[in-house]
GROMACS .gro file of C-alpha atoms in nm:
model
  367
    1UNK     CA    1  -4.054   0.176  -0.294
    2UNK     CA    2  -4.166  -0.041   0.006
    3UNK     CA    3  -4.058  -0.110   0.363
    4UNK     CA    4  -3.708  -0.346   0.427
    5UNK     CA    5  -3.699  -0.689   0.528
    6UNK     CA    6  -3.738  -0.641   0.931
    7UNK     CA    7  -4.075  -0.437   0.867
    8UNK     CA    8  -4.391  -0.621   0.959
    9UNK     CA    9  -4.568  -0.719   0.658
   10UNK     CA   10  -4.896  -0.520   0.606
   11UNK     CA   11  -5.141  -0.563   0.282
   12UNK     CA   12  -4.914  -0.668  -0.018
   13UNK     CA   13  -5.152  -0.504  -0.268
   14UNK     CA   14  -5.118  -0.168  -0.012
   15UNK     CA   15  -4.712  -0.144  -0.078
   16UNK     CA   16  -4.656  -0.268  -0.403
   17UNK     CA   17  -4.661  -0.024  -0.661
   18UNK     CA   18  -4.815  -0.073  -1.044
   19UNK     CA   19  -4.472  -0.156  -1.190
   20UNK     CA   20  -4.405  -0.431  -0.866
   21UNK     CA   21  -4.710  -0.597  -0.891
   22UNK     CA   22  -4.704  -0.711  -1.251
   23UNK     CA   23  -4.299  -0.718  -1.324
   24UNK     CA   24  -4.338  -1.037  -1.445
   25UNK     CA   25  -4.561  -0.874  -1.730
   26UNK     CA   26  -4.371  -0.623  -1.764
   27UNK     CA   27  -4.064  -0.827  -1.859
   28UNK     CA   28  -4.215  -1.052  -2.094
   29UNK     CA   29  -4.358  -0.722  -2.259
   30UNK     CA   30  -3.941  -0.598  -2.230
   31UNK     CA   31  -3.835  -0.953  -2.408
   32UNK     CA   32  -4.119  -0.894  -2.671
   33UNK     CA   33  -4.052  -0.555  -2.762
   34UNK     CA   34  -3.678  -0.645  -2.766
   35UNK     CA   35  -3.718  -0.894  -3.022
   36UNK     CA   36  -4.034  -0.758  -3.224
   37UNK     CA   37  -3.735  -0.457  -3.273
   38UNK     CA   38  -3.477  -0.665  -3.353
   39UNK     CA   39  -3.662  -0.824  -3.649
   40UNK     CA   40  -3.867  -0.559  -3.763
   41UNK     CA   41  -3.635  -0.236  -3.765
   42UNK     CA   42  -3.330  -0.293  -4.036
   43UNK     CA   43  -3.004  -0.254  -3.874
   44UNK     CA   44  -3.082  -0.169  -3.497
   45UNK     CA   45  -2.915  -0.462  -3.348
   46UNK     CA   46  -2.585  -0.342  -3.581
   47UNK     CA   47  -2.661   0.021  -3.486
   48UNK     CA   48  -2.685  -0.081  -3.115
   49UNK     CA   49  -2.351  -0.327  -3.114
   50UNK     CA   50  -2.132  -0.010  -3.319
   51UNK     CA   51  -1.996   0.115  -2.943
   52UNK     CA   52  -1.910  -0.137  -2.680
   53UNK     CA   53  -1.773  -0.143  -2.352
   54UNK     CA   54  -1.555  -0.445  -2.298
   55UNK     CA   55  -1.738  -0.619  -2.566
   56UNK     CA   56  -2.013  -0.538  -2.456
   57UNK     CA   57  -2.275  -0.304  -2.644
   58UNK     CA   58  -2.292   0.027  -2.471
   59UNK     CA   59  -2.656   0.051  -2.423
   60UNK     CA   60  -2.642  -0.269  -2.237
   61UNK     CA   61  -2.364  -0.136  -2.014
   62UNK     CA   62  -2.550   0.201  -1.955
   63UNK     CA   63  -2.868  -0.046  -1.863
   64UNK     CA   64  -2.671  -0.265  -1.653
   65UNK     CA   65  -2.516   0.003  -1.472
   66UNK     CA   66  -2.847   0.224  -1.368
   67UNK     CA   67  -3.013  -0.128  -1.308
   68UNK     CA   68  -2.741  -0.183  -1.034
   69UNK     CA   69  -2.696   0.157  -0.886
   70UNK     CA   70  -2.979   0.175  -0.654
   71UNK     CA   71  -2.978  -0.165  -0.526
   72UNK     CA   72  -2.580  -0.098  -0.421
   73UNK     CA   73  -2.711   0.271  -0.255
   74UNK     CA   74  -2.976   0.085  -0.024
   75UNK     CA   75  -2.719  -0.124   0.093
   76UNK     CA   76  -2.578  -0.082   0.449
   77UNK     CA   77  -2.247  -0.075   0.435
   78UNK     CA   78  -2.173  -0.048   0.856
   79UNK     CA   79  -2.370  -0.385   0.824
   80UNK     CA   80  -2.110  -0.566   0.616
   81UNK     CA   81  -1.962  -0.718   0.926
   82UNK     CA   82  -2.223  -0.921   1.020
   83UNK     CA   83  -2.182  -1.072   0.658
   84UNK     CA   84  -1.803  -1.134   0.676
   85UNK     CA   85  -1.825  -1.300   1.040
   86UNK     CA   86  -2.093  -1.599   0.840
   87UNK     CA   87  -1.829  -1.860   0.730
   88UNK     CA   88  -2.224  -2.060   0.708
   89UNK     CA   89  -2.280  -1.843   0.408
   90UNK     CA   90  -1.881  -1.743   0.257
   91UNK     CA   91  -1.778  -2.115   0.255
   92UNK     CA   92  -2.108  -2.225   0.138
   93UNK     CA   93  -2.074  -1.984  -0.134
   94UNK     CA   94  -1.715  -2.046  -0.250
   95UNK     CA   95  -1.758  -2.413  -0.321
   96UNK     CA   96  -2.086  -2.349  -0.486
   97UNK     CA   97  -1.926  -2.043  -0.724
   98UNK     CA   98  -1.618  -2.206  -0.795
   99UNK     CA   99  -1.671  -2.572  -0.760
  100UNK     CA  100  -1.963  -2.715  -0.819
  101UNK     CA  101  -2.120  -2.394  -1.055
  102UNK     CA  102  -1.840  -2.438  -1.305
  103UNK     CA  103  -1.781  -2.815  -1.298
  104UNK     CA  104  -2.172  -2.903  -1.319
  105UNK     CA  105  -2.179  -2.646  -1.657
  106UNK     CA  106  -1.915  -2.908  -1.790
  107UNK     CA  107  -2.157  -3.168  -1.736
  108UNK     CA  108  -2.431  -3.068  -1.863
  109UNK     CA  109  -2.251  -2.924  -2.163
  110UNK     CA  110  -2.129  -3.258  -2.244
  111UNK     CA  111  -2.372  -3.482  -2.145
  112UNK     CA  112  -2.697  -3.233  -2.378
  113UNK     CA  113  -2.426  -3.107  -2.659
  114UNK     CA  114  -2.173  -3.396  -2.749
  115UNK     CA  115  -2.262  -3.320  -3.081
  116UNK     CA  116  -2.191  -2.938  -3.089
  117UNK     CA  117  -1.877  -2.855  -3.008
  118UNK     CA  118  -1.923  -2.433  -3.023
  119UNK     CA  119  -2.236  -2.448  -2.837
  120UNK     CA  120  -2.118  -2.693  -2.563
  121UNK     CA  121  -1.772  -2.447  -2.562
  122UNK     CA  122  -1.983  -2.152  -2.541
  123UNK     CA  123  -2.184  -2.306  -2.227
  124UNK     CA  124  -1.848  -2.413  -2.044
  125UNK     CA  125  -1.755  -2.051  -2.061
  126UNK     CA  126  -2.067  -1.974  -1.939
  127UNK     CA  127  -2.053  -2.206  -1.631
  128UNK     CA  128  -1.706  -2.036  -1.618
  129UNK     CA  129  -1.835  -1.640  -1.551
  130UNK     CA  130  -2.015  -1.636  -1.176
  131UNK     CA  131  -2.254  -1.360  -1.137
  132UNK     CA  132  -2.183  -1.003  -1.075
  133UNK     CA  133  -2.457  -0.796  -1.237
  134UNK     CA  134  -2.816  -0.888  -1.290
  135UNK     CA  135  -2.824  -1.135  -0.998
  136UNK     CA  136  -2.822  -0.777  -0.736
  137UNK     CA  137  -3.184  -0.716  -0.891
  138UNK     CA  138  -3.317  -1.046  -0.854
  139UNK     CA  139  -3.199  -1.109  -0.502
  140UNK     CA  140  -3.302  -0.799  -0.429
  141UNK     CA  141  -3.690  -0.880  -0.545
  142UNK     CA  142  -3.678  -1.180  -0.378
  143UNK     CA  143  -3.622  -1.000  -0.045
  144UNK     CA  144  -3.274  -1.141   0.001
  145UNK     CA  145  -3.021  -1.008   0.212
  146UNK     CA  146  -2.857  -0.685   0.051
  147UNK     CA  147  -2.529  -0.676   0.269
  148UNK     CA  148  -2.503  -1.020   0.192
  149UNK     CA  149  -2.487  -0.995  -0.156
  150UNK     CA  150  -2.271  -0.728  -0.192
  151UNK     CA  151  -2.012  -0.912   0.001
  152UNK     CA  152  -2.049  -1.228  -0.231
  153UNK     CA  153  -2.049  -1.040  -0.561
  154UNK     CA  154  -1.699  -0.840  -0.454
  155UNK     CA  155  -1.605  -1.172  -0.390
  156UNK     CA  156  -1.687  -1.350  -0.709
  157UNK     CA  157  -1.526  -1.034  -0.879
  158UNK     CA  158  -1.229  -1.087  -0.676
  159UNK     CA  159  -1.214  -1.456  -0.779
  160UNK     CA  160  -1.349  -1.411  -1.136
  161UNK     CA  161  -0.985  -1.204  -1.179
  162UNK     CA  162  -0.801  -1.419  -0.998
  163UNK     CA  163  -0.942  -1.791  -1.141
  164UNK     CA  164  -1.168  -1.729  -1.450
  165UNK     CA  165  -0.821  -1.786  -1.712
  166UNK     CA  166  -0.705  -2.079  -1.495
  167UNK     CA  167  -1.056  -2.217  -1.495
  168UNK     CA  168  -1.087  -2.219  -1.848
  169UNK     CA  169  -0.770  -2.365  -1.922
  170UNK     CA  170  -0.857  -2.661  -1.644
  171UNK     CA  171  -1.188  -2.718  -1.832
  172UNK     CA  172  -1.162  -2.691  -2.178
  173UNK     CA  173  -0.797  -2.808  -2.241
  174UNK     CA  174  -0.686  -2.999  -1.887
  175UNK     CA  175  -1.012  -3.187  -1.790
  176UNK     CA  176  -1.124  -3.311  -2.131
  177UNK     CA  177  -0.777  -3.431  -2.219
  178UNK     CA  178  -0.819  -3.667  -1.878
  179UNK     CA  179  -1.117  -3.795  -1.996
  180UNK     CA  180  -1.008  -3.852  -2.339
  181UNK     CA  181  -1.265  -3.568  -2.482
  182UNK     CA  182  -1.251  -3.285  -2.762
  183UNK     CA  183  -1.013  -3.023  -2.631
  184UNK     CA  184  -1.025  -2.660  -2.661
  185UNK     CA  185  -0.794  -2.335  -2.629
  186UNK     CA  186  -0.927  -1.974  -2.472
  187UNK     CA  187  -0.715  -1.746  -2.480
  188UNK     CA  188  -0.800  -1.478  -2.240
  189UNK     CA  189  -0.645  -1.182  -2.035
  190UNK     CA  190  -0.634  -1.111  -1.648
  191UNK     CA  191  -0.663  -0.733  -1.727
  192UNK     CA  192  -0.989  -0.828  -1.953
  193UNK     CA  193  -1.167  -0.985  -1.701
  194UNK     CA  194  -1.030  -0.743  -1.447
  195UNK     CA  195  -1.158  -0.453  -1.673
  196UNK     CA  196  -1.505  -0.602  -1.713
  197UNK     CA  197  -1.545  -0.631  -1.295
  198UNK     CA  198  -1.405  -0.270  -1.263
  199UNK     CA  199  -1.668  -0.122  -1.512
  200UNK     CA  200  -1.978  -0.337  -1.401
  201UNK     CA  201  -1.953  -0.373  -1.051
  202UNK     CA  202  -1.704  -0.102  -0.991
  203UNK     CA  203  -1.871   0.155  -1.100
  204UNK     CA  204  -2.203   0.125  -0.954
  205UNK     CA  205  -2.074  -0.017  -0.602
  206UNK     CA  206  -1.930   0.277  -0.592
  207UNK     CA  207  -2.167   0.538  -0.679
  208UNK     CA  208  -2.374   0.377  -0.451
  209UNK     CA  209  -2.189   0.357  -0.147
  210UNK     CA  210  -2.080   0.761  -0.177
  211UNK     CA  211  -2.458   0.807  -0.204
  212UNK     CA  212  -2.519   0.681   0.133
  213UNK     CA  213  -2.223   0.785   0.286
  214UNK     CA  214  -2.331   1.150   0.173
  215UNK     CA  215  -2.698   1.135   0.205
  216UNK     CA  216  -2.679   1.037   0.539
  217UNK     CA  217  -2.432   1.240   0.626
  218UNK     CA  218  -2.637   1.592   0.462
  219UNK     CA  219  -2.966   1.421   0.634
  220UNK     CA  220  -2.942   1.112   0.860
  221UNK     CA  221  -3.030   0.766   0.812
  222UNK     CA  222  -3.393   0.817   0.877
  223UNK     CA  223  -3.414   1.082   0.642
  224UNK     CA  224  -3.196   0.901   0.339
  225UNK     CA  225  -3.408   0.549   0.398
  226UNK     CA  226  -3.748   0.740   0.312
  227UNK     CA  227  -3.678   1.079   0.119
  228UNK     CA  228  -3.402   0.923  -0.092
  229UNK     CA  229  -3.407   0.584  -0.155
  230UNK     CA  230  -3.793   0.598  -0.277
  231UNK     CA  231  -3.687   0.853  -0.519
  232UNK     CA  232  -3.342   0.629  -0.677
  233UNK     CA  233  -3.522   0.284  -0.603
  234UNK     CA  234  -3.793   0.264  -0.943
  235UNK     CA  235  -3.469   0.309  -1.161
  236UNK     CA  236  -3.366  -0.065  -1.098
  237UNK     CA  237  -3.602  -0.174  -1.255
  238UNK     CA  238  -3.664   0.133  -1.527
  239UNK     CA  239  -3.269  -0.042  -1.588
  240UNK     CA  240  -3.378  -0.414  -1.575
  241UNK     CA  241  -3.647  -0.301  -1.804
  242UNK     CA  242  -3.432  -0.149  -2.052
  243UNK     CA  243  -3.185  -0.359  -2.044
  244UNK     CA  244  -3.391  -0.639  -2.171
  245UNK     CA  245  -3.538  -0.448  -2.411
  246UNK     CA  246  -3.167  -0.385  -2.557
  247UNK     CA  247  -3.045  -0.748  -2.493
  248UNK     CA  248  -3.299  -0.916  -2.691
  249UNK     CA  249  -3.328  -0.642  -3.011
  250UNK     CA  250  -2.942  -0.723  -3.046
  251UNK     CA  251  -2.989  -1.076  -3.054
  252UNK     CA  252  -3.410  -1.145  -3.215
  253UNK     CA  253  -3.214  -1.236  -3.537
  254UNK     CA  254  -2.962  -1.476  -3.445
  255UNK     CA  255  -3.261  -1.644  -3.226
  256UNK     CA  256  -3.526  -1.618  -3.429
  257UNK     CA  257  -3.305  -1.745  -3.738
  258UNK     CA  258  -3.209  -2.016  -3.543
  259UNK     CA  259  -3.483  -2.174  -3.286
  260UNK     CA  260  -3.395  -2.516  -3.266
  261UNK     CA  261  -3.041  -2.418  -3.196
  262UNK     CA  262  -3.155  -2.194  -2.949
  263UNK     CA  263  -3.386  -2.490  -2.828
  264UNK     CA  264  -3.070  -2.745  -2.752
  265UNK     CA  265  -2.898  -2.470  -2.615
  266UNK     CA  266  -3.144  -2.346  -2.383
  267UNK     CA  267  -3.204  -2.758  -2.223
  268UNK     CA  268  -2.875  -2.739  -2.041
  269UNK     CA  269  -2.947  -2.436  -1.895
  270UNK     CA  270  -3.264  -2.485  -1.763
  271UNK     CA  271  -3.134  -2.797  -1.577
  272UNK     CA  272  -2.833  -2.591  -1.461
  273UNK     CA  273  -3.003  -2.279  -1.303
  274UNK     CA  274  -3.263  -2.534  -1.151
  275UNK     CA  275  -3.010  -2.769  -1.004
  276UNK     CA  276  -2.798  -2.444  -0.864
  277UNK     CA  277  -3.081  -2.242  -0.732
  278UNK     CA  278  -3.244  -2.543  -0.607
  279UNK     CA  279  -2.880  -2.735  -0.469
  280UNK     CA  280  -2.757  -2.396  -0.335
  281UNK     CA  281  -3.119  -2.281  -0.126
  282UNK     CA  282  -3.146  -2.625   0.024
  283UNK     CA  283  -2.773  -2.600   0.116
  284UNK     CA  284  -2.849  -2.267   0.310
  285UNK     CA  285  -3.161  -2.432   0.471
  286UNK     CA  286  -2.904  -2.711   0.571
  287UNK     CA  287  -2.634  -2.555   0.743
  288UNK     CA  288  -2.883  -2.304   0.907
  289UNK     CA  289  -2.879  -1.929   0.737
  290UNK     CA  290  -3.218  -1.759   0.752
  291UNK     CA  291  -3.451  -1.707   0.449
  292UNK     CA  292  -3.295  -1.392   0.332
  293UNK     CA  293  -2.929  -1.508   0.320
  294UNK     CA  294  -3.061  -1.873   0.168
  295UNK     CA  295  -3.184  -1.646  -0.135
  296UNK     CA  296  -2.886  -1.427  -0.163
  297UNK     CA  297  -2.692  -1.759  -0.169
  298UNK     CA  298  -2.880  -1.959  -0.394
  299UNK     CA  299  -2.903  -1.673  -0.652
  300UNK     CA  300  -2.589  -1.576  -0.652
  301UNK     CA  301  -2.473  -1.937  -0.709
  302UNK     CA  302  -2.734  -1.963  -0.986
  303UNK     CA  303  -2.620  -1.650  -1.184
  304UNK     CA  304  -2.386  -1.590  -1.443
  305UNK     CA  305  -2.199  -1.332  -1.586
  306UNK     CA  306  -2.361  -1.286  -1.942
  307UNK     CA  307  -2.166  -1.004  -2.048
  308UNK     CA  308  -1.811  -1.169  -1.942
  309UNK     CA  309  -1.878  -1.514  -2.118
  310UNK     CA  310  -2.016  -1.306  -2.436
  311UNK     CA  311  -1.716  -1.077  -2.430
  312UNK     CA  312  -1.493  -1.368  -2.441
  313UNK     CA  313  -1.639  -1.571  -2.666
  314UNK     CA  314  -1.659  -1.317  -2.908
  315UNK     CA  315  -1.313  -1.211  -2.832
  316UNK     CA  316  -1.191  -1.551  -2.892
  317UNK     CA  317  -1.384  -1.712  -3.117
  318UNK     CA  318  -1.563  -1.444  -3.309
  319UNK     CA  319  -1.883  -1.251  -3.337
  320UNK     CA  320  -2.072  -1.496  -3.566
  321UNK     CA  321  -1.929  -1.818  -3.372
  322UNK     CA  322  -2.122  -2.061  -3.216
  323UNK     CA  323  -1.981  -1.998  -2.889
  324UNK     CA  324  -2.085  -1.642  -2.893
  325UNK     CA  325  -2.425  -1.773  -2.965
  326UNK     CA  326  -2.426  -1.958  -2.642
  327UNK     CA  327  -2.325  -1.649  -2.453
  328UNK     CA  328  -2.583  -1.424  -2.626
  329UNK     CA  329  -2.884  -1.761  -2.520
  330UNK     CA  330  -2.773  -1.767  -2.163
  331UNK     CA  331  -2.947  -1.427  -2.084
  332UNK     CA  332  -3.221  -1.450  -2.292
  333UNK     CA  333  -3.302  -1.783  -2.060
  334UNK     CA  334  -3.207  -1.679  -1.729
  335UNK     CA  335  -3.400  -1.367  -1.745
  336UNK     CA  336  -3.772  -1.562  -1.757
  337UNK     CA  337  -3.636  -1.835  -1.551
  338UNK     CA  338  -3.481  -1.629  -1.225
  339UNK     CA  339  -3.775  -1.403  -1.268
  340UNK     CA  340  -3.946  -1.700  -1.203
  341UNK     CA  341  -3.738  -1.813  -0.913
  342UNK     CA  342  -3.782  -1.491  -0.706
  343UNK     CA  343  -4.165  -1.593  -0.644
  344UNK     CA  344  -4.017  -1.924  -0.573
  345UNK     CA  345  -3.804  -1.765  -0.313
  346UNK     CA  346  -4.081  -1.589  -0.151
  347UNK     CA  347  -4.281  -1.888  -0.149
  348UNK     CA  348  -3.984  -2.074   0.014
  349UNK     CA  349  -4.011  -1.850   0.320
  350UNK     CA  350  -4.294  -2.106   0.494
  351UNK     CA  351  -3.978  -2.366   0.492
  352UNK     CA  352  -3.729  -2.128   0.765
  353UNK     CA  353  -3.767  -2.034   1.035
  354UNK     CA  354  -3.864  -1.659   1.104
  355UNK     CA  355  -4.036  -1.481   1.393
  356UNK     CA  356  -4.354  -1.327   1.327
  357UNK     CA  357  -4.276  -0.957   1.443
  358UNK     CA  358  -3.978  -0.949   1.136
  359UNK     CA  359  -4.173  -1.177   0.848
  360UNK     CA  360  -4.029  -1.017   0.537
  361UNK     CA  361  -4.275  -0.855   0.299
  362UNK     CA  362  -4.483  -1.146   0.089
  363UNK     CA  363  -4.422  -1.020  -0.252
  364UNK     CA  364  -4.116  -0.852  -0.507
  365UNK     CA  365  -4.171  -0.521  -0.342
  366UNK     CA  366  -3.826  -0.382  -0.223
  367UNK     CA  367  -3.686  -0.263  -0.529
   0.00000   0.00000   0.00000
């Protein structure tokens, strides 16, 4: 839909198209809709949650998947070298996904919720779940780097099988016994997580990367970058759109019904996406990456995987549980507020360095 980062920057009105220009509107019109349906046509939401993929209602899955799929087939996949050589943005990225993400979600669980026990469960799990899904879109509208985050989500998926069980043994039964606090069991499987990475990143990662492999192999480069790509591209956010629209008419009940429970929920949240994104983009400014990798790092430190933490709580606790609740609030908050935090991100670019003959593009206009 517009030129890549490494394209001088022309007239942003000139190269963003209608749906670009006012995606913020259009979201808030997606979250709307979402819940206007929810509440106003009987028995959607149990219509909608009947099939599921991994827990996870199949609409949603079909949404996440198209959402992702031409994001993953604009990346350059010779390019993934450069990524792997950055121990300035893998290490980085490690300590913030694994370390600090999961153990600040503890302390803001605690520390907003020592009164509600499901809720501040449901977060942990939450904090627990790094970002695989939604966060290609938004790094994507912020004009982060695309190789970039492709390497760091099949890393988080890699980790996510190998550490989310241990993880949530170490902080909900381990940790709080130390201190002396509530503890809790979760009883999940390797081959459920596993399952979950395979279906939402797996899929479209690869669907994408045989698209480029065989578009540029049928045309070239040249002719896959601007015949192709502008024709796949609008359907990431046709899928965002969608998506939303899905998410929150499965879910207007339970947050309608329940605002100021939604409310406490939603505090620790805020602070944690603010203190990641924030944390994690100054971090990249600190140890020297350039504006697009910053972004890709700070968002995909920020983001969580919704569908995971729902699909475990729910598995584990129940549909109607609190903790499920606090799954089902984390998306419906981190949707408005990383939104948010992409025109934050293209703000930010003033603050790194960048010649002027490669300035990145000034607005959401690469998807």
């Amino acid at each position: 839909m517009s030129a890549p980062v490494g394209t001088p920057a022309g007239p942003v009105a000139g190269r963003l198209s209608f749906l670009d220009r006012f995606l913020a509107v259009w979201i808030l019109i997606a979250m709307a809709a979402g819940l206007g349906l929810g509440r106003l046509v009987p028995g959607l939401g149990d219509a909608l949650a009947k099939v599921t993929v991994t827990g996870v209602s199949l609409p949603i899955a079909l949404g996440l998947l198209v959402m992702m799929y031409p994001v993953l087939a604009k990346v350059r996949w010779d390019r993934l070298d450069t990524v792997t050589r950055d121990r300035r943005l893998l290490l980085p990225s490690l300590v913030l996904n694994w370390i600090v993400g999961p153990a600040l979600m503890f302390a803001l669980a605690w520390l907003m919720l020592p009164d509600l026990p499901e809720y501040r469960t449901g977060l942990i799990v939450v904090g627990l779940a790094r970002c695989i899904a939604m966060v290609i879109i938004w790094n994507d509208l912020a004009c982060g780097d695309r190789e970039a985050a492709a390497v760091l989500v099949a890393l988080n998926s890699v980790f996510q099988v190998i550490a989310f069980a241990a993880l949530g043994w170490f902080y909900l039964d381990v940790l709080p016994g130390w201190l002396g606090l509530e503890r809790t069991a979760l009883d999940v499987s390797v081959w459920e997580i596993a399952r979950s990475v395979l279906i939402f990143l797996g899929i479209p990662l690869l669907a994408g990367f045989l698209t480029r492999r065989l578009g540029e192999k049928v045309g070239g480069r040249t002719w896959y970058e601007t015949r192709v790509i502008p024709r796949i591209g609008p359907f990431a956010l046709y899928g965002l759109l969608f998506t939303i629209v899905v998410l929150f008419a499965l879910q207007g009940d339970a947050v309608t019904a329940k605002p100021l429970d939604v409310a406490r929920i939603a505090l620790p949240l805020l602070a944690y996406f603010a203190l990641m994104w924030g944390g994690s983009m100054a971090v990249g400014r600190a140890v020297g990456l350039n504006h697009a990798r910053a972004t890709t790092l700070a968002f995909t430190a920020a983001g969580n995987n919704f569908e995971l933490a729902i699909a475990v709580a729910i598995a584990t606790f129940g549909a109607t549980s609190g903790q499920a609740l606090a799954g089902v609030v984390g998306p419906l908050i981190e949707v408005p507020v990383l939104i948010g935090l992409v025109y934050v991100a293209l703000a930010a670019r003033r603050y790194f360095p960048q010649p002027a003959a490669t300035a990145a593009p000034e607005g959401p206009a690469r998807v």
